[in-house]
mmCIF file of C-alpha atoms and ligand atoms in Angstrom:
data_model
loop_
_atom_site.group_PDB
_atom_site.id
_atom_site.type_symbol
_atom_site.label_atom_id
_atom_site.label_comp_id
_atom_site.label_asym_id
_atom_site.label_seq_id
_atom_site.Cartn_x
_atom_site.Cartn_y
_atom_site.Cartn_z
ATOM 1 C CA MET A 108 2.404 -16.638 -26.521
ATOM 2 C CA LYS A 109 1.164 -13.133 -26.591
ATOM 3 C CA ASP A 110 3.546 -10.425 -24.719
ATOM 4 C CA ILE A 111 1.212 -8.677 -21.245
ATOM 5 C CA ILE A 112 1.477 -5.486 -21.428
ATOM 6 C CA ILE A 113 0.886 -4.056 -17.541
ATOM 7 C CA LEU A 114 0.145 -0.380 -16.842
ATOM 8 C CA GLY A 115 1.258 -0.108 -13.087
ATOM 9 C CA ILE A 116 0.173 3.063 -10.899
ATOM 10 C CA GLU A 117 2.769 4.034 -7.076
ATOM 11 C CA THR A 118 1.144 7.310 -5.694
ATOM 12 C CA SER A 119 1.184 5.507 -1.607
ATOM 13 C CA CYS A 120 3.636 8.022 -0.662
ATOM 14 C CA ASP A 121 5.357 11.137 -2.209
ATOM 15 C CA GLU A 122 5.909 9.655 -5.112
ATOM 16 C CA THR A 123 3.983 10.304 -8.458
ATOM 17 C CA SER A 124 4.810 7.677 -10.826
ATOM 18 C CA ALA A 125 3.618 4.989 -13.895
ATOM 19 C CA ALA A 126 4.873 2.131 -16.484
ATOM 20 C CA VAL A 127 4.640 -0.307 -18.598
ATOM 21 C CA VAL A 128 6.330 -3.305 -17.883
ATOM 22 C CA LYS A 129 5.556 -5.997 -20.596
ATOM 23 C CA ASN A 130 5.824 -9.973 -19.262
ATOM 24 C CA GLY A 131 6.391 -9.281 -15.669
ATOM 25 C CA ARG A 132 10.688 -7.982 -16.579
ATOM 26 C CA HIS A 133 10.354 -6.141 -18.793
ATOM 27 C CA VAL A 134 10.081 -2.702 -18.344
ATOM 28 C CA ILE A 135 9.177 -0.689 -20.628
ATOM 29 C CA SER A 136 8.501 3.321 -19.719
ATOM 30 C CA ASN A 137 9.401 3.998 -15.640
ATOM 31 C CA ILE A 138 8.087 7.850 -15.524
ATOM 32 C CA ILE A 139 8.672 8.966 -11.846
ATOM 33 C CA SER A 140 7.843 11.987 -10.074
ATOM 34 C CA SER A 141 9.778 12.938 -7.048
ATOM 35 C CA GLN A 142 7.510 15.559 -4.540
ATOM 36 C CA VAL A 143 11.110 16.148 -2.526
ATOM 37 C CA ASP A 144 11.646 19.236 -3.006
ATOM 38 C CA LEU A 145 8.308 20.004 -2.013
ATOM 39 C CA HIS A 146 8.571 18.576 0.921
ATOM 40 C CA LYS A 147 12.215 19.471 1.912
ATOM 41 C CA LYS A 148 11.333 22.156 3.937
ATOM 42 C CA TYR A 149 9.591 20.328 6.264
ATOM 43 C CA GLY A 150 11.535 17.698 6.698
ATOM 44 C CA GLY A 151 9.207 15.530 6.168
ATOM 45 C CA VAL A 152 5.925 14.031 3.711
ATOM 46 C CA VAL A 153 3.266 16.168 4.569
ATOM 47 C CA PRO A 154 0.312 13.977 3.863
ATOM 48 C CA GLU A 155 -1.727 16.828 2.481
ATOM 49 C CA ILE A 156 0.611 19.080 0.540
ATOM 50 C CA ALA A 157 1.125 14.622 -1.183
ATOM 51 C CA SER A 158 -2.927 14.248 -2.195
ATOM 52 C CA ARG A 159 -2.688 17.470 -3.712
ATOM 53 C CA LYS A 160 0.148 17.230 -5.841
ATOM 54 C CA HIS A 161 -0.618 13.528 -7.149
ATOM 55 C CA VAL A 162 -3.958 14.842 -8.216
ATOM 56 C CA GLU A 163 -1.904 17.206 -10.168
ATOM 57 C CA LEU A 164 -0.017 14.397 -11.313
ATOM 58 C CA ILE A 165 -1.001 11.609 -11.520
ATOM 59 C CA LEU A 166 -2.856 11.718 -15.100
ATOM 60 C CA PRO A 167 -0.069 13.688 -16.690
ATOM 61 C CA VAL A 168 2.093 11.112 -15.443
ATOM 62 C CA ILE A 169 0.237 8.171 -16.883
ATOM 63 C CA ASN A 170 0.203 9.494 -20.125
ATOM 64 C CA GLN A 171 3.582 10.178 -19.957
ATOM 65 C CA ALA A 172 4.699 6.430 -19.156
ATOM 66 C CA LEU A 173 2.039 5.148 -22.123
ATOM 67 C CA GLU A 174 3.993 7.670 -24.870
ATOM 68 C CA GLU A 175 7.396 6.396 -23.827
ATOM 69 C CA ALA A 176 6.286 2.872 -24.361
ATOM 70 C CA GLY A 177 4.671 3.339 -27.243
ATOM 71 C CA ILE A 178 1.541 2.321 -26.506
ATOM 72 C CA LYS A 179 -2.070 3.886 -26.512
ATOM 73 C CA ALA A 180 -4.229 2.736 -22.997
ATOM 74 C CA ASP A 181 -6.680 0.218 -24.350
ATOM 75 C CA GLN A 182 -3.762 -2.210 -25.537
ATOM 76 C CA VAL A 183 -2.503 -2.676 -21.695
ATOM 77 C CA ASP A 184 -4.213 -6.280 -20.737
ATOM 78 C CA ALA A 185 -5.193 -5.025 -16.966
ATOM 79 C CA ILE A 186 -3.805 -2.233 -14.419
ATOM 80 C CA GLY A 187 -1.332 -2.677 -10.971
ATOM 81 C CA VAL A 188 -1.659 -0.445 -8.783
ATOM 82 C CA THR A 189 -0.937 0.045 -5.050
ATOM 83 C CA TYR A 190 -3.738 0.019 -2.375
ATOM 84 C CA GLY A 191 -2.236 -0.177 0.718
ATOM 85 C CA PRO A 192 0.179 0.233 2.855
ATOM 86 C CA GLY A 193 0.920 4.197 3.017
ATOM 87 C CA LEU A 194 -0.641 7.429 3.496
ATOM 88 C CA VAL A 195 -4.203 7.096 2.748
ATOM 89 C CA GLY A 196 -4.846 10.202 0.433
ATOM 90 C CA ALA A 197 -1.808 9.618 -1.340
ATOM 91 C CA LEU A 198 -3.006 5.658 -2.162
ATOM 92 C CA LEU A 199 -6.572 6.608 -3.159
ATOM 93 C CA VAL A 200 -5.592 9.205 -5.039
ATOM 94 C CA GLY A 201 -3.568 6.100 -7.893
ATOM 95 C CA LEU A 202 -6.661 4.085 -6.911
ATOM 96 C CA SER A 203 -8.789 6.621 -8.185
ATOM 97 C CA ALA A 204 -7.114 6.696 -11.239
ATOM 98 C CA ALA A 205 -6.289 3.033 -11.905
ATOM 99 C CA LYS A 206 -9.788 1.852 -11.195
ATOM 100 C CA ALA A 207 -11.219 5.005 -13.396
ATOM 101 C CA LEU A 208 -9.155 4.204 -16.079
ATOM 102 C CA ALA A 209 -10.193 0.863 -15.849
ATOM 103 C CA PHE A 210 -13.813 1.181 -16.279
ATOM 104 C CA ALA A 211 -13.289 3.235 -19.419
ATOM 105 C CA LEU A 212 -11.301 0.714 -21.698
ATOM 106 C CA ASP A 213 -12.524 -2.495 -19.649
ATOM 107 C CA LYS A 214 -9.623 -3.435 -18.682
ATOM 108 C CA PRO A 215 -8.973 -6.094 -15.379
ATOM 109 C CA LEU A 216 -7.960 -4.445 -12.323
ATOM 110 C CA VAL A 217 -4.431 -5.481 -9.772
ATOM 111 C CA GLY A 218 -4.949 -4.294 -6.508
ATOM 112 C CA VAL A 219 -1.372 -4.847 -5.452
ATOM 113 C CA HIS A 220 1.025 -4.733 -1.522
ATOM 114 C CA HIS A 221 3.131 -1.592 -1.756
ATOM 115 C CA ILE A 222 5.645 -4.198 0.237
ATOM 116 C CA ALA A 223 5.604 -6.898 -2.270
ATOM 117 C CA GLY A 224 6.127 -4.268 -5.750
ATOM 118 C CA HIS A 225 10.079 -3.331 -3.314
ATOM 119 C CA ILE A 226 10.187 -7.247 -3.350
ATOM 120 C CA SER A 227 9.109 -7.272 -7.072
ATOM 121 C CA ALA A 228 11.836 -4.969 -7.379
ATOM 122 C CA ASN A 229 14.394 -7.481 -7.881
ATOM 123 C CA TYR A 230 12.763 -9.302 -10.765
ATOM 124 C CA LEU A 231 12.979 -5.870 -12.997
ATOM 125 C CA GLU A 232 17.088 -6.418 -13.686
ATOM 126 C CA ASN A 233 17.746 -10.309 -12.769
ATOM 127 C CA LYS A 234 16.347 -12.361 -15.094
ATOM 128 C CA GLU A 235 17.345 -14.809 -13.545
ATOM 129 C CA LEU A 236 16.106 -14.730 -10.322
ATOM 130 C CA GLU A 237 13.163 -17.048 -9.215
ATOM 131 C CA PRO A 238 11.426 -17.532 -5.108
ATOM 132 C CA PRO A 239 12.140 -19.263 -3.148
ATOM 133 C CA TYR A 240 14.737 -16.330 -1.096
ATOM 134 C CA ILE A 241 15.222 -14.428 1.535
ATOM 135 C CA CYS A 242 13.936 -10.573 0.787
ATOM 136 C CA LEU A 243 15.381 -7.765 2.897
ATOM 137 C CA VAL A 244 12.956 -5.057 3.318
ATOM 138 C CA VAL A 245 14.273 -1.606 4.645
ATOM 139 C CA SER A 246 12.215 0.949 3.656
ATOM 140 C CA GLY A 247 10.445 4.910 4.901
ATOM 141 C CA GLY A 248 7.905 2.766 7.194
ATOM 142 C CA HIS A 249 8.979 -1.086 7.020
ATOM 143 C CA SER A 250 12.077 -3.197 7.973
ATOM 144 C CA GLU A 251 10.759 -6.483 7.487
ATOM 145 C CA ILE A 252 13.258 -9.628 6.940
ATOM 146 C CA VAL A 253 10.844 -11.748 4.646
ATOM 147 C CA HIS A 254 10.561 -15.635 3.071
ATOM 148 C CA VAL A 255 9.659 -15.003 0.349
ATOM 149 C CA LYS A 256 8.146 -18.882 -0.975
ATOM 150 C CA ASP A 257 6.662 -17.892 -4.586
ATOM 151 C CA TYR A 258 5.292 -14.584 -6.364
ATOM 152 C CA ASN A 259 2.318 -14.261 -4.593
ATOM 153 C CA THR A 260 3.494 -16.092 -0.867
ATOM 154 C CA PHE A 261 5.560 -14.312 1.848
ATOM 155 C CA GLU A 262 6.089 -15.077 5.515
ATOM 156 C CA THR A 263 7.820 -12.045 7.799
ATOM 157 C CA LEU A 264 9.957 -14.167 9.736
ATOM 158 C CA GLY A 265 11.635 -10.830 11.412
ATOM 159 C CA GLN A 266 10.545 -7.156 11.235
ATOM 160 C CA THR A 267 11.180 -3.717 13.411
ATOM 161 C CA ARG A 268 9.612 -3.415 16.811
ATOM 162 C CA ASP A 269 10.099 -0.141 16.523
ATOM 163 C CA ASP A 270 11.647 2.659 13.981
ATOM 164 C CA ALA A 271 11.685 1.187 10.418
ATOM 165 C CA ALA A 272 15.397 1.610 9.479
ATOM 166 C CA GLY A 273 15.151 4.230 6.940
ATOM 167 C CA GLU A 274 12.801 6.411 9.798
ATOM 168 C CA ALA A 275 16.252 6.400 11.529
ATOM 169 C CA PHE A 276 18.147 7.891 8.905
ATOM 170 C CA ASP A 277 15.623 10.990 8.056
ATOM 171 C CA LYS A 278 15.422 11.265 11.716
ATOM 172 C CA ILE A 279 19.579 11.144 12.251
ATOM 173 C CA ALA A 280 20.153 13.098 9.277
ATOM 174 C CA ARG A 281 17.932 15.766 11.258
ATOM 175 C CA ALA A 282 19.568 16.349 13.493
ATOM 176 C CA LEU A 283 22.810 16.613 11.936
ATOM 177 C CA GLY A 284 21.351 19.362 9.727
ATOM 178 C CA LEU A 285 21.887 17.332 6.607
ATOM 179 C CA GLY A 286 18.424 17.336 5.535
ATOM 180 C CA TYR A 287 15.879 15.584 3.871
ATOM 181 C CA PRO A 288 15.023 12.867 2.710
ATOM 182 C CA GLY A 289 17.919 11.642 4.891
ATOM 183 C CA GLY A 290 19.385 8.344 3.818
ATOM 184 C CA PRO A 291 21.335 9.652 0.631
ATOM 185 C CA LEU A 292 22.711 12.333 2.696
ATOM 186 C CA ILE A 293 23.916 9.814 5.485
ATOM 187 C CA ASP A 294 25.429 7.420 2.851
ATOM 188 C CA LYS A 295 27.401 10.300 1.265
ATOM 189 C CA THR A 296 28.456 12.112 4.385
ATOM 190 C CA ALA A 297 29.497 8.989 5.808
ATOM 191 C CA ARG A 298 32.045 8.308 3.425
ATOM 192 C CA THR A 299 34.624 11.404 4.755
ATOM 193 C CA GLY A 300 33.758 10.004 7.780
ATOM 194 C CA ASN A 301 35.574 6.646 10.255
ATOM 195 C CA SER A 302 32.446 4.655 11.274
ATOM 196 C CA SER A 303 34.507 2.611 14.476
ATOM 197 C CA ALA A 304 34.765 6.064 15.284
ATOM 198 C CA VAL A 305 31.476 5.612 17.922
ATOM 199 C CA ASN A 306 30.322 2.157 19.447
ATOM 200 C CA PHE A 307 26.826 2.539 19.086
ATOM 201 C CA PRO A 308 24.396 0.037 20.361
ATOM 202 C CA ARG A 309 23.050 -2.366 17.883
ATOM 203 C CA VAL A 310 19.790 -4.163 19.520
ATOM 204 C CA HIS A 311 20.094 -8.374 19.497
ATOM 205 C CA PHE A 312 16.927 -9.794 21.464
ATOM 206 C CA ASN A 313 17.791 -12.474 23.355
ATOM 207 C CA ASP A 314 15.000 -14.777 22.387
ATOM 208 C CA GLY A 315 16.415 -15.677 19.321
ATOM 209 C CA SER A 316 13.469 -13.569 17.278
ATOM 210 C CA LEU A 317 14.954 -11.982 13.964
ATOM 211 C CA ASP A 318 13.080 -8.447 15.053
ATOM 212 C CA PHE A 319 15.147 -5.778 15.168
ATOM 213 C CA SER A 320 14.787 -2.764 17.364
ATOM 214 C CA PHE A 321 15.892 1.297 15.637
ATOM 215 C CA SER A 322 14.642 3.209 18.780
ATOM 216 C CA GLY A 323 17.426 3.073 21.444
ATOM 217 C CA LEU A 324 20.293 3.342 18.263
ATOM 218 C CA LYS A 325 17.952 6.882 17.722
ATOM 219 C CA THR A 326 18.086 8.185 21.103
ATOM 220 C CA ALA A 327 21.855 6.725 21.467
ATOM 221 C CA VAL A 328 23.068 9.496 18.613
ATOM 222 C CA LEU A 329 20.580 11.789 19.908
ATOM 223 C CA ASN A 330 22.312 11.856 23.418
ATOM 224 C CA TYR A 331 25.924 11.401 22.346
ATOM 225 C CA LEU A 332 24.932 14.905 20.393
ATOM 226 C CA ASN A 333 22.930 16.669 23.326
ATOM 227 C CA THR A 334 26.085 15.710 25.778
ATOM 228 C CA LEU A 335 29.065 17.358 23.196
ATOM 229 C CA GLU A 336 26.504 20.062 22.533
ATOM 230 C CA GLN A 337 25.565 20.274 26.331
ATOM 231 C CA LYS A 338 29.699 20.671 26.815
ATOM 232 C CA ASN A 339 30.260 23.084 23.868
ATOM 233 C CA GLU A 340 32.025 20.008 22.429
ATOM 234 C CA SER A 341 32.500 19.616 18.783
ATOM 235 C CA PHE A 342 32.224 16.717 16.822
ATOM 236 C CA SER A 343 32.482 15.017 13.498
ATOM 237 C CA ILE A 344 29.410 15.169 11.226
ATOM 238 C CA GLY A 345 31.319 12.340 9.207
ATOM 239 C CA ASP A 346 31.839 10.418 11.563
ATOM 240 C CA VAL A 347 28.697 10.468 13.645
ATOM 241 C CA ALA A 348 26.853 9.832 10.510
ATOM 242 C CA ALA A 349 29.441 6.913 9.063
ATOM 243 C CA SER A 350 28.838 4.805 13.165
ATOM 244 C CA PHE A 351 25.286 5.371 13.029
ATOM 245 C CA GLN A 352 25.552 3.907 9.948
ATOM 246 C CA GLN A 353 27.658 0.777 10.355
ATOM 247 C CA ALA A 354 25.205 0.180 13.392
ATOM 248 C CA VAL A 355 22.253 -0.187 10.745
ATOM 249 C CA VAL A 356 23.915 -2.038 8.451
ATOM 250 C CA ASP A 357 25.008 -4.435 10.918
ATOM 251 C CA ILE A 358 22.556 -5.744 12.943
ATOM 252 C CA LEU A 359 20.342 -5.415 8.644
ATOM 253 C CA VAL A 360 23.533 -8.138 7.758
ATOM 254 C CA GLU A 361 23.718 -10.248 10.959
ATOM 255 C CA ASN A 362 19.897 -11.024 10.574
ATOM 256 C CA THR A 363 19.849 -11.096 7.265
ATOM 257 C CA ILE A 364 22.174 -14.026 6.742
ATOM 258 C CA LYS A 365 20.636 -15.650 10.061
ATOM 259 C CA ALA A 366 17.854 -15.851 8.880
ATOM 260 C CA ALA A 367 18.785 -17.591 5.368
ATOM 261 C CA LYS A 368 20.473 -20.161 7.283
ATOM 262 C CA SER A 369 17.857 -21.022 9.410
ATOM 263 C CA THR A 370 15.561 -21.338 6.419
ATOM 264 C CA GLY A 371 18.472 -22.965 4.511
ATOM 265 C CA ILE A 372 17.430 -20.900 0.850
ATOM 266 C CA LYS A 373 20.749 -19.617 -0.752
ATOM 267 C CA ASN A 374 19.320 -16.478 -2.155
ATOM 268 C CA ILE A 375 19.053 -13.323 -0.456
ATOM 269 C CA ALA A 376 17.765 -10.155 -2.018
ATOM 270 C CA LEU A 377 17.224 -6.388 -0.856
ATOM 271 C CA ALA A 378 14.764 -4.685 -0.964
ATOM 272 C CA GLY A 379 13.109 -0.749 -0.394
ATOM 273 C CA GLY A 380 14.761 2.655 -0.402
ATOM 274 C CA VAL A 381 17.194 1.291 2.015
ATOM 275 C CA ALA A 382 18.162 -0.876 -0.222
ATOM 276 C CA ALA A 383 20.272 1.899 -2.410
ATOM 277 C CA ASN A 384 22.304 2.449 0.776
ATOM 278 C CA SER A 385 26.367 1.636 -0.349
ATOM 279 C CA LEU A 386 27.276 0.012 2.789
ATOM 280 C CA LEU A 387 24.609 -2.178 3.013
ATOM 281 C CA ARG A 388 25.230 -3.500 -0.535
ATOM 282 C CA ALA A 389 28.241 -3.857 0.102
ATOM 283 C CA GLN A 390 28.179 -5.440 2.964
ATOM 284 C CA MET A 391 24.877 -7.395 2.214
ATOM 285 C CA LYS A 392 27.075 -8.882 -1.014
ATOM 286 C CA ALA A 393 30.234 -9.986 0.953
ATOM 287 C CA ALA A 394 28.582 -11.308 3.640
ATOM 288 C CA ALA A 395 26.640 -13.629 1.420
ATOM 289 C CA THR A 396 29.587 -14.342 -0.632
ATOM 290 C CA GLU A 397 31.587 -15.463 3.170
ATOM 291 C CA ASN A 398 28.204 -17.993 3.474
ATOM 292 C CA GLY A 399 28.165 -19.262 0.124
ATOM 293 C CA PHE A 400 24.731 -17.175 -0.458
ATOM 294 C CA ASN A 401 24.033 -15.660 -3.796
ATOM 295 C CA MET A 402 22.839 -12.072 -3.673
ATOM 296 C CA TYR A 403 20.467 -9.857 -5.838
ATOM 297 C CA TYR A 404 19.793 -6.250 -5.299
ATOM 298 C CA PRO A 405 17.741 -3.898 -7.414
ATOM 299 C CA SER A 406 19.577 -0.715 -9.579
ATOM 300 C CA PRO A 407 18.805 2.452 -7.173
ATOM 301 C CA VAL A 408 15.589 3.923 -8.976
ATOM 302 C CA LEU A 409 14.165 0.597 -8.319
ATOM 303 C CA CYS A 410 14.882 0.629 -4.287
ATOM 304 C CA THR A 411 13.050 3.525 -3.288
ATOM 305 C CA ASP A 412 9.542 4.003 -4.984
ATOM 306 C CA ASN A 413 8.493 3.375 -8.522
ATOM 307 C CA ALA A 414 5.714 2.174 -10.303
ATOM 308 C CA ALA A 415 7.583 -0.851 -12.639
ATOM 309 C CA MET A 416 7.743 -2.426 -9.384
ATOM 310 C CA ILE A 417 3.817 -2.335 -8.852
ATOM 311 C CA ALA A 418 3.217 -3.364 -12.294
ATOM 312 C CA CYS A 419 5.498 -6.667 -11.930
ATOM 313 C CA ALA A 420 3.985 -7.850 -8.864
ATOM 314 C CA ALA A 421 0.720 -6.794 -10.382
ATOM 315 C CA TYR A 422 1.801 -9.559 -13.655
ATOM 316 C CA TYR A 423 2.593 -11.897 -11.176
ATOM 317 C CA GLU A 424 -0.954 -11.481 -9.655
ATOM 318 C CA PHE A 425 -2.964 -11.326 -12.774
ATOM 319 C CA ILE A 426 -1.292 -14.613 -14.516
ATOM 320 C CA ARG A 427 -2.831 -16.578 -11.443
ATOM 321 C CA GLY A 428 -6.062 -14.874 -12.686
ATOM 322 C CA LYS A 429 -6.248 -12.603 -9.261
ATOM 323 C CA THR A 430 -7.560 -9.830 -10.234
ATOM 324 C CA SER A 431 -9.534 -6.967 -8.011
ATOM 325 C CA ASP A 432 -12.759 -6.037 -8.348
ATOM 326 C CA LEU A 433 -13.966 -1.916 -8.750
ATOM 327 C CA THR A 434 -14.666 -1.698 -5.520
ATOM 328 C CA LEU A 435 -11.365 -1.689 -4.209
ATOM 329 C CA ASN A 436 -10.766 0.608 -1.213
ATOM 330 C CA ALA A 437 -6.907 2.171 -0.064
ATOM 331 C CA ILE A 438 -5.847 0.141 3.237
ATOM 332 C CA PRO A 439 -2.917 2.533 4.787
ATOM 333 C CA GLY A 440 -2.295 -0.877 6.983
ATOM 334 C CA LEU A 441 -2.671 -3.331 5.325
ATOM 335 C CA LYS A 442 -0.580 -6.379 6.004
ATOM 336 C CA LEU A 443 1.933 -8.390 3.836
ATOM 337 C CA GLY A 444 0.498 -11.540 2.873
ATOM 338 C CA GLU A 445 -3.645 -10.306 3.055
ATOM 339 C CA ASN A 446 -4.040 -9.059 -0.318
HETATM 340 O O1 KG4 B 681 11.269 2.324 -0.224
HETATM 341 P P1 KG4 B 681 10.834 4.174 0.236
HETATM 342 O O2 KG4 B 681 11.271 5.083 -1.369
HETATM 343 O O3 KG4 B 681 9.546 4.962 0.698
HETATM 344 C C1 KG4 B 681 9.062 3.861 1.578
HETATM 345 O O4 KG4 B 681 8.229 3.469 0.910
HETATM 346 O O5 KG4 B 681 8.927 4.192 2.352
HETATM 347 O O6 KG4 B 681 12.265 5.143 1.071
HETATM 348 C C2 KG4 B 681 12.665 5.415 1.004
HETATM 349 C C3 KG4 B 681 13.252 5.836 2.447
HETATM 350 C C4 KG4 B 681 13.700 6.883 3.211
HETATM 351 O O7 KG4 B 681 14.149 6.643 4.670
HETATM 352 C C5 KG4 B 681 15.048 7.750 2.628
HETATM 353 O O8 KG4 B 681 16.239 7.617 3.302
HETATM 354 C C6 KG4 B 681 15.064 5.398 2.424
HETATM 355 O O9 KG4 B 681 14.789 4.944 1.885
HETATM 356 N N1 KG4 B 681 16.903 6.411 1.949
HETATM 357 C C7 KG4 B 681 18.020 5.673 2.151
HETATM 358 C C8 KG4 B 681 19.061 5.865 1.268
HETATM 359 N N2 KG4 B 681 18.392 5.956 -0.821
HETATM 360 C C9 KG4 B 681 17.309 6.251 0.080
HETATM 361 N N3 KG4 B 681 18.759 5.235 3.411
HETATM 362 C C10 KG4 B 681 19.924 4.928 3.255
HETATM 363 N N4 KG4 B 681 21.158 4.527 2.393
HETATM 364 C C11 KG4 B 681 20.214 5.729 0.858
HETATM 365 N N5 KG4 B 681 21.210 5.304 0.068
HETATM 366 ZN ZN1 ZN B 682 8.163 2.449 -0.417
#
């Protein structure tokens, strides 16, 4: 059978990325140009700056991905691109580049849902993983438990009712003066502290839902810090980071295991930037093993935004004949399952 080569493009937030993936699962190149240093001084992503930087970087990044893969643009079988959800100005840059290439090269265009991309990152290194499985998707903008029924069929079983897990990590890191992006800094700082030093709240809903809520936890941590500050008392940054991280991870693991048990599905996967968290990976693995489930996760570089995951998701759309036309537009609030 002839190999299918997909060029993937991702610009939904602050990473400009292009990748070449063979037959959906084999990464040939994956170039990720992060703008983190640019946004750091503002404590978060500034959409206008992100769009401008994407414009500057998109063509060099695509060229580098093709060069590293040792192929010419006209050797790709299709072009996969994130068209939502994300920052509209940022999405438009990658989408316009993808449409222009598809038109100029007369190649099929495949629009990809960003979260479907994150989920697909699991296929790149776990060659044996196939649907169905339960995937916990936790990123800067999303926290949801997804039943991956097939490569292109998703059912959301639970989701955050307020902040995303990554957003909570970023806000608490800022309050602790750790910097941006907060997730990796909390992960690192937590190793120096005691995770049972402060008992922060874990929100459970009594309607049996698998939803999450992190805003109460965030407020509890901020109140804790403010109270100590007013009393002029010192605290251990390590203890607060570790106790906060433990509260987030406990609830993420608990609800994911519950979802697997209630559906009778034996495979669990992690996806999204927060899936790079070392405690989440270890605790989910332990809970999965204890309950007889298999556990999968991508390596950290494939957890955060990258185009290889987009090319992988595009492959599974492309082989079932689903392509997009050149009227494809960016949809900032695109829902999973709508694409
Ligand atoms: O998936 P992603 O790169 O972008 C979105 O689609 O949102 O996720 C970024 C989020 C940020 O909130 C970042 O703080 C978080 O993932 N993150 C982590 C870790 N690495 C990245 N959170 C916790 N622990 C980590 N090691
Ligand atoms: Zn993402």
